[in-house]
Short mmCIF file of N, CA and C in Angstrom, two decimals:
data_model
loop_
_atom_site.label_atom_id
_atom_site.label_comp_id
_atom_site.label_asym_id
_atom_site.label_seq_id
_atom_site.Cartn_x
_atom_site.Cartn_y
_atom_site.Cartn_z
N MET A 1 -19.70 -20.56 25.36
CA MET A 1 -18.53 -20.45 24.49
C MET A 1 -17.57 -21.59 24.78
N ASN A 2 -17.01 -22.12 23.72
CA ASN A 2 -16.01 -23.15 23.94
C ASN A 2 -14.63 -22.53 24.10
N SER A 3 -13.67 -23.32 24.44
CA SER A 3 -12.32 -22.80 24.74
C SER A 3 -11.64 -22.23 23.49
N GLU A 4 -11.93 -22.79 22.34
CA GLU A 4 -11.33 -22.28 21.11
C GLU A 4 -11.81 -20.86 20.82
N THR A 5 -13.08 -20.60 21.03
CA THR A 5 -13.64 -19.26 20.83
C THR A 5 -13.03 -18.27 21.80
N LEU A 6 -12.83 -18.68 23.05
CA LEU A 6 -12.21 -17.80 24.04
C LEU A 6 -10.76 -17.48 23.68
N ILE A 7 -10.06 -18.46 23.17
CA ILE A 7 -8.67 -18.24 22.76
C ILE A 7 -8.62 -17.24 21.60
N ILE A 8 -9.49 -17.42 20.62
CA ILE A 8 -9.53 -16.49 19.48
C ILE A 8 -9.90 -15.09 19.95
N ALA A 9 -10.89 -14.97 20.84
CA ALA A 9 -11.28 -13.66 21.37
C ALA A 9 -10.12 -13.03 22.14
N GLY A 10 -9.39 -13.82 22.89
CA GLY A 10 -8.22 -13.30 23.61
C GLY A 10 -7.14 -12.81 22.67
N ILE A 11 -6.89 -13.55 21.62
CA ILE A 11 -5.88 -13.14 20.63
C ILE A 11 -6.30 -11.83 19.97
N VAL A 12 -7.57 -11.72 19.59
CA VAL A 12 -8.06 -10.49 18.97
C VAL A 12 -7.94 -9.32 19.94
N ALA A 13 -8.30 -9.53 21.21
CA ALA A 13 -8.23 -8.46 22.21
C ALA A 13 -6.79 -8.00 22.43
N VAL A 14 -5.86 -8.93 22.58
CA VAL A 14 -4.46 -8.57 22.77
C VAL A 14 -3.92 -7.84 21.55
N THR A 15 -4.25 -8.33 20.36
CA THR A 15 -3.80 -7.68 19.13
C THR A 15 -4.34 -6.26 19.05
N ALA A 16 -5.61 -6.06 19.39
CA ALA A 16 -6.21 -4.73 19.36
C ALA A 16 -5.53 -3.80 20.36
N LEU A 17 -5.28 -4.27 21.56
CA LEU A 17 -4.62 -3.44 22.57
C LEU A 17 -3.20 -3.06 22.16
N VAL A 18 -2.46 -4.00 21.61
CA VAL A 18 -1.09 -3.70 21.17
C VAL A 18 -1.12 -2.70 20.02
N THR A 19 -2.05 -2.86 19.10
CA THR A 19 -2.17 -1.92 17.97
C THR A 19 -2.49 -0.52 18.48
N ILE A 20 -3.44 -0.40 19.38
CA ILE A 20 -3.79 0.90 19.93
C ILE A 20 -2.60 1.52 20.67
N ALA A 21 -1.90 0.71 21.46
CA ALA A 21 -0.73 1.22 22.19
C ALA A 21 0.36 1.70 21.25
N LEU A 22 0.61 0.94 20.18
CA LEU A 22 1.64 1.34 19.22
C LEU A 22 1.25 2.62 18.48
N ARG A 23 -0.02 2.79 18.19
CA ARG A 23 -0.48 4.00 17.50
C ARG A 23 -0.44 5.21 18.44
N ALA A 24 -0.69 5.00 19.72
CA ALA A 24 -0.73 6.12 20.68
C ALA A 24 0.67 6.51 21.16
N PHE A 25 1.63 5.60 21.10
CA PHE A 25 2.97 5.84 21.65
C PHE A 25 3.64 7.10 21.10
N PRO A 26 3.68 7.33 19.79
CA PRO A 26 4.34 8.55 19.31
C PRO A 26 3.68 9.83 19.82
N PHE A 27 2.36 9.82 19.95
CA PHE A 27 1.67 11.01 20.46
C PHE A 27 2.00 11.25 21.92
N LEU A 28 2.12 10.19 22.69
CA LEU A 28 2.49 10.34 24.09
C LEU A 28 3.95 10.76 24.23
N LEU A 29 4.80 10.22 23.37
CA LEU A 29 6.23 10.50 23.45
C LEU A 29 6.55 11.94 23.07
N PHE A 30 5.88 12.46 22.05
CA PHE A 30 6.21 13.79 21.53
C PHE A 30 5.17 14.84 21.88
N SER A 31 4.36 14.60 22.89
CA SER A 31 3.37 15.60 23.29
C SER A 31 3.99 16.58 24.27
N GLY A 32 3.27 17.62 24.58
CA GLY A 32 3.75 18.58 25.57
C GLY A 32 4.71 19.61 25.02
N GLY A 33 4.68 19.85 23.73
CA GLY A 33 5.52 20.89 23.15
C GLY A 33 6.96 20.49 22.91
N LYS A 34 7.28 19.21 23.09
CA LYS A 34 8.66 18.77 22.82
C LYS A 34 8.92 18.80 21.32
N LYS A 35 10.13 19.19 20.95
CA LYS A 35 10.49 19.21 19.53
C LYS A 35 10.81 17.78 19.08
N CYS A 36 10.28 17.44 17.94
CA CYS A 36 10.51 16.11 17.37
C CYS A 36 11.95 16.03 16.85
N PRO A 37 12.67 14.95 17.16
CA PRO A 37 14.05 14.82 16.66
C PRO A 37 14.09 14.82 15.13
N GLU A 38 15.19 15.33 14.59
CA GLU A 38 15.35 15.44 13.14
C GLU A 38 15.25 14.08 12.44
N VAL A 39 15.79 13.04 13.06
CA VAL A 39 15.77 11.72 12.42
C VAL A 39 14.32 11.21 12.28
N ILE A 40 13.48 11.50 13.25
CA ILE A 40 12.07 11.10 13.17
C ILE A 40 11.37 11.87 12.08
N THR A 41 11.66 13.17 11.97
CA THR A 41 11.08 13.98 10.90
C THR A 41 11.51 13.46 9.54
N TYR A 42 12.79 13.12 9.40
CA TYR A 42 13.30 12.58 8.14
C TYR A 42 12.61 11.26 7.79
N ILE A 43 12.51 10.37 8.76
CA ILE A 43 11.86 9.08 8.52
C ILE A 43 10.40 9.29 8.11
N GLY A 44 9.73 10.26 8.73
CA GLY A 44 8.35 10.56 8.39
C GLY A 44 8.19 11.04 6.96
N LYS A 45 9.21 11.72 6.45
CA LYS A 45 9.15 12.22 5.08
C LYS A 45 9.43 11.14 4.04
N VAL A 46 10.35 10.23 4.33
CA VAL A 46 10.80 9.28 3.30
C VAL A 46 10.20 7.88 3.42
N LEU A 47 9.61 7.54 4.55
CA LEU A 47 9.16 6.16 4.73
C LEU A 47 7.97 5.81 3.83
N SER A 48 6.97 6.66 3.76
CA SER A 48 5.80 6.34 2.93
C SER A 48 6.16 6.22 1.45
N PRO A 49 6.87 7.20 0.86
CA PRO A 49 7.23 7.02 -0.55
C PRO A 49 8.12 5.80 -0.78
N ALA A 50 9.00 5.49 0.16
CA ALA A 50 9.86 4.32 0.01
C ALA A 50 9.04 3.03 0.05
N ALA A 51 8.09 2.97 0.95
CA ALA A 51 7.24 1.78 1.04
C ALA A 51 6.40 1.62 -0.22
N ILE A 52 5.85 2.71 -0.73
CA ILE A 52 5.05 2.64 -1.96
C ILE A 52 5.92 2.22 -3.13
N ALA A 53 7.13 2.75 -3.20
CA ALA A 53 8.04 2.37 -4.30
C ALA A 53 8.39 0.89 -4.24
N MET A 54 8.62 0.37 -3.03
CA MET A 54 8.92 -1.06 -2.90
C MET A 54 7.73 -1.91 -3.31
N LEU A 55 6.52 -1.52 -2.90
CA LEU A 55 5.33 -2.27 -3.29
C LEU A 55 5.11 -2.23 -4.80
N ALA A 56 5.33 -1.07 -5.40
CA ALA A 56 5.16 -0.95 -6.85
C ALA A 56 6.17 -1.83 -7.58
N ALA A 57 7.42 -1.79 -7.15
CA ALA A 57 8.45 -2.62 -7.78
C ALA A 57 8.11 -4.10 -7.62
N TYR A 58 7.68 -4.49 -6.43
CA TYR A 58 7.33 -5.89 -6.20
C TYR A 58 6.18 -6.32 -7.11
N CYS A 59 5.14 -5.49 -7.19
CA CYS A 59 3.98 -5.85 -8.01
C CYS A 59 4.33 -5.93 -9.49
N LEU A 60 5.12 -4.98 -9.96
CA LEU A 60 5.48 -5.00 -11.38
C LEU A 60 6.45 -6.13 -11.69
N LEU A 61 7.33 -6.46 -10.75
CA LEU A 61 8.21 -7.60 -10.97
C LEU A 61 7.45 -8.92 -10.90
N ALA A 62 6.33 -8.94 -10.17
CA ALA A 62 5.51 -10.14 -10.11
C ALA A 62 4.92 -10.46 -11.48
N VAL A 63 4.66 -9.42 -12.28
CA VAL A 63 4.17 -9.64 -13.64
C VAL A 63 5.19 -10.46 -14.41
N TYR A 64 6.44 -10.08 -14.31
CA TYR A 64 7.51 -10.81 -15.01
C TYR A 64 7.70 -12.19 -14.39
N ARG A 65 7.72 -12.26 -13.07
CA ARG A 65 7.95 -13.52 -12.37
C ARG A 65 6.88 -14.54 -12.69
N ASP A 66 5.61 -14.10 -12.71
CA ASP A 66 4.50 -15.02 -12.96
C ASP A 66 4.29 -15.26 -14.45
N GLN A 67 5.11 -14.64 -15.27
CA GLN A 67 5.08 -14.82 -16.72
C GLN A 67 3.72 -14.47 -17.31
N THR A 68 3.12 -13.38 -16.84
CA THR A 68 1.85 -12.98 -17.41
C THR A 68 2.03 -12.39 -18.80
N PHE A 69 3.28 -12.11 -19.19
CA PHE A 69 3.51 -11.65 -20.55
C PHE A 69 3.23 -12.78 -21.55
N ALA A 70 3.34 -14.02 -21.09
CA ALA A 70 3.15 -15.16 -21.98
C ALA A 70 1.68 -15.53 -22.16
N ARG A 71 0.79 -14.93 -21.37
CA ARG A 71 -0.62 -15.24 -21.50
C ARG A 71 -1.46 -13.97 -21.45
N GLY A 72 -2.69 -14.08 -21.86
CA GLY A 72 -3.65 -13.00 -21.71
C GLY A 72 -3.22 -11.71 -22.39
N MET A 73 -3.24 -10.64 -21.65
CA MET A 73 -2.97 -9.32 -22.20
C MET A 73 -1.51 -8.89 -22.02
N TRP A 74 -0.62 -9.80 -21.72
CA TRP A 74 0.82 -9.54 -21.66
C TRP A 74 1.21 -8.44 -20.68
N GLY A 75 0.54 -8.38 -19.54
CA GLY A 75 0.90 -7.40 -18.52
C GLY A 75 0.30 -6.03 -18.74
N ILE A 76 -0.57 -5.89 -19.72
CA ILE A 76 -1.17 -4.58 -20.00
C ILE A 76 -1.98 -4.06 -18.82
N PRO A 77 -2.79 -4.88 -18.13
CA PRO A 77 -3.54 -4.33 -16.99
C PRO A 77 -2.64 -3.75 -15.90
N GLU A 78 -1.54 -4.44 -15.62
CA GLU A 78 -0.64 -3.97 -14.58
C GLU A 78 0.01 -2.64 -14.95
N PHE A 79 0.48 -2.55 -16.17
CA PHE A 79 1.14 -1.33 -16.59
C PHE A 79 0.15 -0.19 -16.82
N ALA A 80 -1.07 -0.50 -17.26
CA ALA A 80 -2.09 0.54 -17.42
C ALA A 80 -2.50 1.11 -16.06
N GLY A 81 -2.65 0.24 -15.08
CA GLY A 81 -2.97 0.69 -13.73
C GLY A 81 -1.85 1.54 -13.15
N THR A 82 -0.61 1.10 -13.36
CA THR A 82 0.54 1.86 -12.88
C THR A 82 0.62 3.23 -13.55
N LEU A 83 0.44 3.25 -14.86
CA LEU A 83 0.48 4.51 -15.60
C LEU A 83 -0.63 5.45 -15.13
N THR A 84 -1.80 4.90 -14.85
CA THR A 84 -2.91 5.71 -14.34
C THR A 84 -2.54 6.36 -13.01
N VAL A 85 -1.96 5.57 -12.11
CA VAL A 85 -1.56 6.11 -10.80
C VAL A 85 -0.53 7.21 -10.97
N VAL A 86 0.49 6.95 -11.77
CA VAL A 86 1.58 7.93 -11.94
C VAL A 86 1.06 9.22 -12.56
N LEU A 87 0.28 9.12 -13.64
CA LEU A 87 -0.20 10.33 -14.31
C LEU A 87 -1.17 11.13 -13.45
N LEU A 88 -2.11 10.43 -12.80
CA LEU A 88 -3.06 11.16 -11.95
C LEU A 88 -2.36 11.82 -10.78
N HIS A 89 -1.38 11.12 -10.19
CA HIS A 89 -0.68 11.72 -9.07
C HIS A 89 0.16 12.91 -9.53
N TRP A 90 0.71 12.81 -10.72
CA TRP A 90 1.53 13.89 -11.26
C TRP A 90 0.69 15.14 -11.51
N PHE A 91 -0.51 14.95 -12.07
CA PHE A 91 -1.35 16.10 -12.40
C PHE A 91 -2.22 16.58 -11.24
N LYS A 92 -2.78 15.65 -10.46
CA LYS A 92 -3.74 16.04 -9.42
C LYS A 92 -3.13 16.11 -8.02
N LYS A 93 -1.99 15.47 -7.80
CA LYS A 93 -1.33 15.46 -6.48
C LYS A 93 -2.25 14.96 -5.37
N ASN A 94 -3.06 13.94 -5.68
CA ASN A 94 -4.00 13.38 -4.72
C ASN A 94 -3.77 11.87 -4.66
N PRO A 95 -3.06 11.38 -3.63
CA PRO A 95 -2.74 9.95 -3.57
C PRO A 95 -3.98 9.05 -3.56
N LEU A 96 -5.01 9.46 -2.83
CA LEU A 96 -6.20 8.62 -2.74
C LEU A 96 -6.87 8.47 -4.11
N LEU A 97 -7.02 9.57 -4.82
CA LEU A 97 -7.59 9.53 -6.16
C LEU A 97 -6.74 8.67 -7.10
N SER A 98 -5.43 8.84 -7.02
CA SER A 98 -4.52 8.09 -7.88
C SER A 98 -4.61 6.60 -7.64
N ILE A 99 -4.56 6.20 -6.39
CA ILE A 99 -4.55 4.78 -6.05
C ILE A 99 -5.89 4.13 -6.40
N ILE A 100 -6.99 4.79 -6.05
CA ILE A 100 -8.31 4.22 -6.35
C ILE A 100 -8.52 4.11 -7.86
N SER A 101 -8.13 5.14 -8.59
CA SER A 101 -8.31 5.11 -10.05
C SER A 101 -7.44 4.05 -10.70
N GLY A 102 -6.18 3.95 -10.28
CA GLY A 102 -5.29 2.93 -10.82
C GLY A 102 -5.79 1.52 -10.54
N THR A 103 -6.30 1.32 -9.33
CA THR A 103 -6.87 0.02 -8.97
C THR A 103 -8.09 -0.29 -9.82
N ALA A 104 -8.95 0.72 -10.02
CA ALA A 104 -10.15 0.52 -10.84
C ALA A 104 -9.78 0.17 -12.28
N VAL A 105 -8.81 0.87 -12.85
CA VAL A 105 -8.38 0.57 -14.22
C VAL A 105 -7.87 -0.86 -14.30
N TYR A 106 -7.03 -1.24 -13.36
CA TYR A 106 -6.48 -2.60 -13.34
C TYR A 106 -7.59 -3.63 -13.23
N MET A 107 -8.51 -3.43 -12.27
CA MET A 107 -9.56 -4.42 -12.06
C MET A 107 -10.50 -4.54 -13.25
N ILE A 108 -10.83 -3.40 -13.87
CA ILE A 108 -11.70 -3.45 -15.05
C ILE A 108 -11.03 -4.23 -16.16
N LEU A 109 -9.75 -3.96 -16.40
CA LEU A 109 -9.04 -4.67 -17.48
C LEU A 109 -8.93 -6.16 -17.17
N VAL A 110 -8.62 -6.51 -15.93
CA VAL A 110 -8.45 -7.92 -15.56
C VAL A 110 -9.79 -8.65 -15.63
N GLN A 111 -10.86 -8.02 -15.12
CA GLN A 111 -12.15 -8.70 -15.07
C GLN A 111 -12.83 -8.83 -16.44
N HIS A 112 -12.61 -7.87 -17.30
CA HIS A 112 -13.36 -7.87 -18.55
C HIS A 112 -12.55 -8.29 -19.79
N PHE A 113 -11.25 -8.24 -19.70
CA PHE A 113 -10.46 -8.51 -20.91
C PHE A 113 -9.45 -9.64 -20.76
N CYS A 114 -9.25 -10.14 -19.58
CA CYS A 114 -8.26 -11.23 -19.42
C CYS A 114 -8.94 -12.57 -19.27
#
């Protein structure tokens, strides 16, 4: 192995160890029957929906920013995918199904019609 390969392997190993430690830390901190603080419970409830909302806003604003309305299908794939996610999640309450289906609708429209 050359030195560049060893450096890359070291970076991957350190990154993996830090990731594992960060994932294990909350379990170690709140194990043993300790009650979880209210602020942590609140953050656990609102962080995922907030992150998804920010990603959705960013992606939909990218349609406007990149001016896809001026070419192709005028942003129809993006909005059809978004509508698919929203409707499926509203009726089925299954995030995985909603996200996969919305992505599939978007990709089919982009690959076959744009």
